[in-house]
Coordinates of C-alpha atoms in Angstrom, one line a residue:
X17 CA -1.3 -17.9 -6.7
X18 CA 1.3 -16.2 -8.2
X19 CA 0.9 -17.6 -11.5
X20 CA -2.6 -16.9 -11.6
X21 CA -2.3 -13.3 -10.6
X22 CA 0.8 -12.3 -13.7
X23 CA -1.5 -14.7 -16.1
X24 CA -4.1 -12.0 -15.2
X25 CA -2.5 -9.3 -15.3
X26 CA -1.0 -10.7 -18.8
X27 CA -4.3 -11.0 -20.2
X28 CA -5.8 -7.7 -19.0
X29 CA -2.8 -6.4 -20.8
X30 CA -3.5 -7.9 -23.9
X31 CA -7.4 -7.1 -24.1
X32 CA -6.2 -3.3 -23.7
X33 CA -3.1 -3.6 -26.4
X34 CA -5.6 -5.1 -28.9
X35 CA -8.6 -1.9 -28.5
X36 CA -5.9 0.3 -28.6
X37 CA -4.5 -1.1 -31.4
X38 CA -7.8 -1.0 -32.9
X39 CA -8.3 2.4 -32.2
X40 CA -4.9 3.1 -33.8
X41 CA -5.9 1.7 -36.6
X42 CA -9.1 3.0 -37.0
X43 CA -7.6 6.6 -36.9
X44 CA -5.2 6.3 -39.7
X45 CA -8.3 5.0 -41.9
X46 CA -6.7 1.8 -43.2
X47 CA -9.8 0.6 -42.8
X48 CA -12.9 2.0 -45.1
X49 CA -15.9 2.0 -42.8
X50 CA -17.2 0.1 -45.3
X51 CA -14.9 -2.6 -45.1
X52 CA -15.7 -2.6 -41.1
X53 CA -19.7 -2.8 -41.6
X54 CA -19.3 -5.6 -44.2
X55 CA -17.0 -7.5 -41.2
X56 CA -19.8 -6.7 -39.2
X57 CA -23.0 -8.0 -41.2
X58 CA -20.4 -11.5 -41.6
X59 CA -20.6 -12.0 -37.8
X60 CA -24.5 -11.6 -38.2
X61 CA -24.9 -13.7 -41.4
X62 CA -24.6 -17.0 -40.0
X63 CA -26.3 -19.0 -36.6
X64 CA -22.1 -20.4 -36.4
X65 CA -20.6 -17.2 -36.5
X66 CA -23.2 -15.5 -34.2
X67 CA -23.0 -17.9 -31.6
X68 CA -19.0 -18.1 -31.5
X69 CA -19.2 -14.4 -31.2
X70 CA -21.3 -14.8 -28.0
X71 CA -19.3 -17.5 -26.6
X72 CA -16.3 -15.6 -26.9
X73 CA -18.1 -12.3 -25.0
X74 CA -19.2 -14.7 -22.3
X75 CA -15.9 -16.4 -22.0
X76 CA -14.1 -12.6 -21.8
X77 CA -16.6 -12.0 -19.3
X78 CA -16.6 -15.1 -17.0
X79 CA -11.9 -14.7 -17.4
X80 CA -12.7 -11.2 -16.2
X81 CA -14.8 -11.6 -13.1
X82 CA -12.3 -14.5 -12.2
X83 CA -9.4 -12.7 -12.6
X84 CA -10.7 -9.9 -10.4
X85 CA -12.0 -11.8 -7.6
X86 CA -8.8 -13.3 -7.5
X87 CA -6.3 -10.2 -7.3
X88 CA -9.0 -8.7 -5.2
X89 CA -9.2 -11.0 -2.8
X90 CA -5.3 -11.6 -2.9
X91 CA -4.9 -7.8 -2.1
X92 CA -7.8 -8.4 0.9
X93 CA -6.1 -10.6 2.4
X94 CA -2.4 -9.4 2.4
X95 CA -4.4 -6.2 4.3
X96 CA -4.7 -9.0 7.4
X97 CA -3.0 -11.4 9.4
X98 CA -5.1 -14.6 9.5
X99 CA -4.6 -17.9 11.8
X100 CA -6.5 -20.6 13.6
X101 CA -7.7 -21.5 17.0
X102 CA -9.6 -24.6 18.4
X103 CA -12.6 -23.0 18.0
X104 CA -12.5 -21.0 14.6
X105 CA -10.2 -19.0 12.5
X106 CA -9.5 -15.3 13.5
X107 CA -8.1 -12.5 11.2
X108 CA -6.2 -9.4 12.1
X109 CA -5.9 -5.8 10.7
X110 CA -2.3 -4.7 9.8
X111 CA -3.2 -1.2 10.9
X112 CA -4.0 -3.0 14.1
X113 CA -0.6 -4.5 14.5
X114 CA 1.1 -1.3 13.1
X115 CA -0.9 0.8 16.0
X116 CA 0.6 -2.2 18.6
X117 CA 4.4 -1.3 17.3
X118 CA 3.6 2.6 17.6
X119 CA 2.9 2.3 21.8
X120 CA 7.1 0.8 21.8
X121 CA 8.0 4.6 21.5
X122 CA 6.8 5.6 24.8
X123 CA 9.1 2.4 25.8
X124 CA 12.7 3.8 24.5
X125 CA 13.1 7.2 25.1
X126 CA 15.8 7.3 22.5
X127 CA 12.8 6.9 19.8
X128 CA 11.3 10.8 19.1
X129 CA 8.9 9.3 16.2
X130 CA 7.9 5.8 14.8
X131 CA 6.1 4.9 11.5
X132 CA 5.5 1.7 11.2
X133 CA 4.4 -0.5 7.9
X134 CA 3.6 -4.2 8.3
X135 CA 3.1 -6.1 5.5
X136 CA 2.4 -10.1 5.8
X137 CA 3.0 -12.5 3.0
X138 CA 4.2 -15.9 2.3
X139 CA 7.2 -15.7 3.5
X140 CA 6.2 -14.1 6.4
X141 CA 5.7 -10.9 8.2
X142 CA 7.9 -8.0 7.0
X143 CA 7.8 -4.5 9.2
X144 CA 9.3 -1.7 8.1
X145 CA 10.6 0.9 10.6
X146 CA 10.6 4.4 9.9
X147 CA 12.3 6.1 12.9
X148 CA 13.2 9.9 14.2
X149 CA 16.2 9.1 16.8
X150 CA 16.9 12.3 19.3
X151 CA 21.1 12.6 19.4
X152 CA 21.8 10.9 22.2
X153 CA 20.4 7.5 21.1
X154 CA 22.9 4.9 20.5
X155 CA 22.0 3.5 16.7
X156 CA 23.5 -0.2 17.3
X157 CA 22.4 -0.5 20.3
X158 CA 18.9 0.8 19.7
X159 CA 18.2 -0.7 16.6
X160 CA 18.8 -4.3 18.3
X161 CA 16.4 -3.3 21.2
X162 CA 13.8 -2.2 18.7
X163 CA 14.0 -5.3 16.6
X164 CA 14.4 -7.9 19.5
X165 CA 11.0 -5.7 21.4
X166 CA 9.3 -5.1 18.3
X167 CA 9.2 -8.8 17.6
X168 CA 8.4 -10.2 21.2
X169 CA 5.8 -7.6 21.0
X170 CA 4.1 -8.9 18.0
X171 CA 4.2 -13.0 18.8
X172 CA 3.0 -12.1 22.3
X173 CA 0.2 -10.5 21.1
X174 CA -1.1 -12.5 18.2
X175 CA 0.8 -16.1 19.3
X176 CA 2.3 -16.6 15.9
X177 CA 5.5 -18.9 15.3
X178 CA 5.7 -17.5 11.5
X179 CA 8.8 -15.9 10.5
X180 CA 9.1 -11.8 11.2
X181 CA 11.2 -9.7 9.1
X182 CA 12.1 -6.3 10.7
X183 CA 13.6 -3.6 8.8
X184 CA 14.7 -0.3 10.3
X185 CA 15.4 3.2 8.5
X186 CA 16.5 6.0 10.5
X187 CA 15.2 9.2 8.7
X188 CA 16.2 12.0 11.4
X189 CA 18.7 12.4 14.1
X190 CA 17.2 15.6 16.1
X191 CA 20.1 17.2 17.5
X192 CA 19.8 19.6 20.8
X193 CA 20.7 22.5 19.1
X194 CA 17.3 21.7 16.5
X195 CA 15.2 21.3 19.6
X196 CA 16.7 24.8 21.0
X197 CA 16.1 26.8 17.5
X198 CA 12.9 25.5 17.8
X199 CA 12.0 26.0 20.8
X200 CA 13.1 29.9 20.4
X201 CA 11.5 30.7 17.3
X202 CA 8.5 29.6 18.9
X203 CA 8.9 31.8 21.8
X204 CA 9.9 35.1 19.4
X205 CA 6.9 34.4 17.5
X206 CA 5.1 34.1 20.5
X207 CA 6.6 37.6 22.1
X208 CA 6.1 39.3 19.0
X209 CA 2.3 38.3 18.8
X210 CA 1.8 39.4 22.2
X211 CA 3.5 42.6 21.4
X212 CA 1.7 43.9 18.6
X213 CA -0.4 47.3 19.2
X214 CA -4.1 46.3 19.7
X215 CA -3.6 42.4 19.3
X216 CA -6.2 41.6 22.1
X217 CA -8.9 43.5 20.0
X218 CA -11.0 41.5 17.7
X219 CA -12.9 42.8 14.8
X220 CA -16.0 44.2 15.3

């Protein structure tokens, strides 16, 4: 598959690199328009050359639409997590799976935000962890709970055996001290709205 997808993405490349070098040299008028239309009436002088030029469109034509369908639906179905059950094969949404992971922060305190981002390929499922930790979290300690849980969590729910990759980045550790600046500028702004002459008055 992978082959497939870089030969397409080779040969899209080269269908662009030889218009645009055509358009290059179009604009520094190497070529006499002349010269182009008599090119032009060739391909149209003969039944041989007429039909190899048509052959060649519908060939470009028929590469394209395969190579499409084939990245498309590559990048379709690396969006879900397929497998099979006695009675039929049954696909799941990532976004599905990523919602599943976000319900673990009501589970650990420690966890003041989770962003999840689950990606499933060959080599399995990888998850990557985006995490806001409040200050009294213990990092190694936490990390392994979140792994070990966020794991369980997914083979419970979908009954997978495949390999899970989990990857954790902590972006934020919110301090008390954040929480209590916070926590008064909101209440300042809030006294000084409430204190402002003829603030309960609407326009009229």
């Amino acid at each position: 598959m992978r082959f497939f997808t870089s030969l397409g993405i080779i040969f899209y490349a080269t269908v662009l690199i030889i218009i645009g070098a055509g358009l290059i040299v179009y604009s520094l008028n190497i070529f006499q328009p002349q010269q182009i239309g008599d090119f032009l009436v060739y391909l149209q002088s003969g039944l041989n050359t007429r039909l190899i030029v048509g052959l060649s469109g519908l060939l470009l034509i028929l590469i394209s639409f395969s190579f499409a369908q084939l990245i498309l639906g590559r990048f379709q179905s690396e969006k879900t997590i397929a497998f099979t059950t006695p009675s039929g094969e049954v696909t799941v949404a990532l976004t599905a799976v990523e919602d599943l992971i976000r319900r673990i922060t009501s589970l650990l305190p420690e966890i003041r935000e989770l962003r999840p981002d689950v990606i499933a390929g060959k080599k399995g499922i990888m998850v990557a962890l985006k995490v806001i930790l409040k200050s009294e979290a213990n990092i190694p300690e936490l990390t392994a709970r979140l792994q070990e849980l966020t794991k369980s969590k997914i083979q419970s729910a979908l009954g997978i055996e495949e390999q899970i990759n989990i990857r954790i980045h902590i972006a934020k550790i919110v301090t008390s001290e954040e929480k209590d600046k916070k926590r008064k500028s909101q209440v300042e702004t809030s006294d000084l709205q409430s204190g402002l002459p003829y603030s309960g008055y609407g326009r009229l």
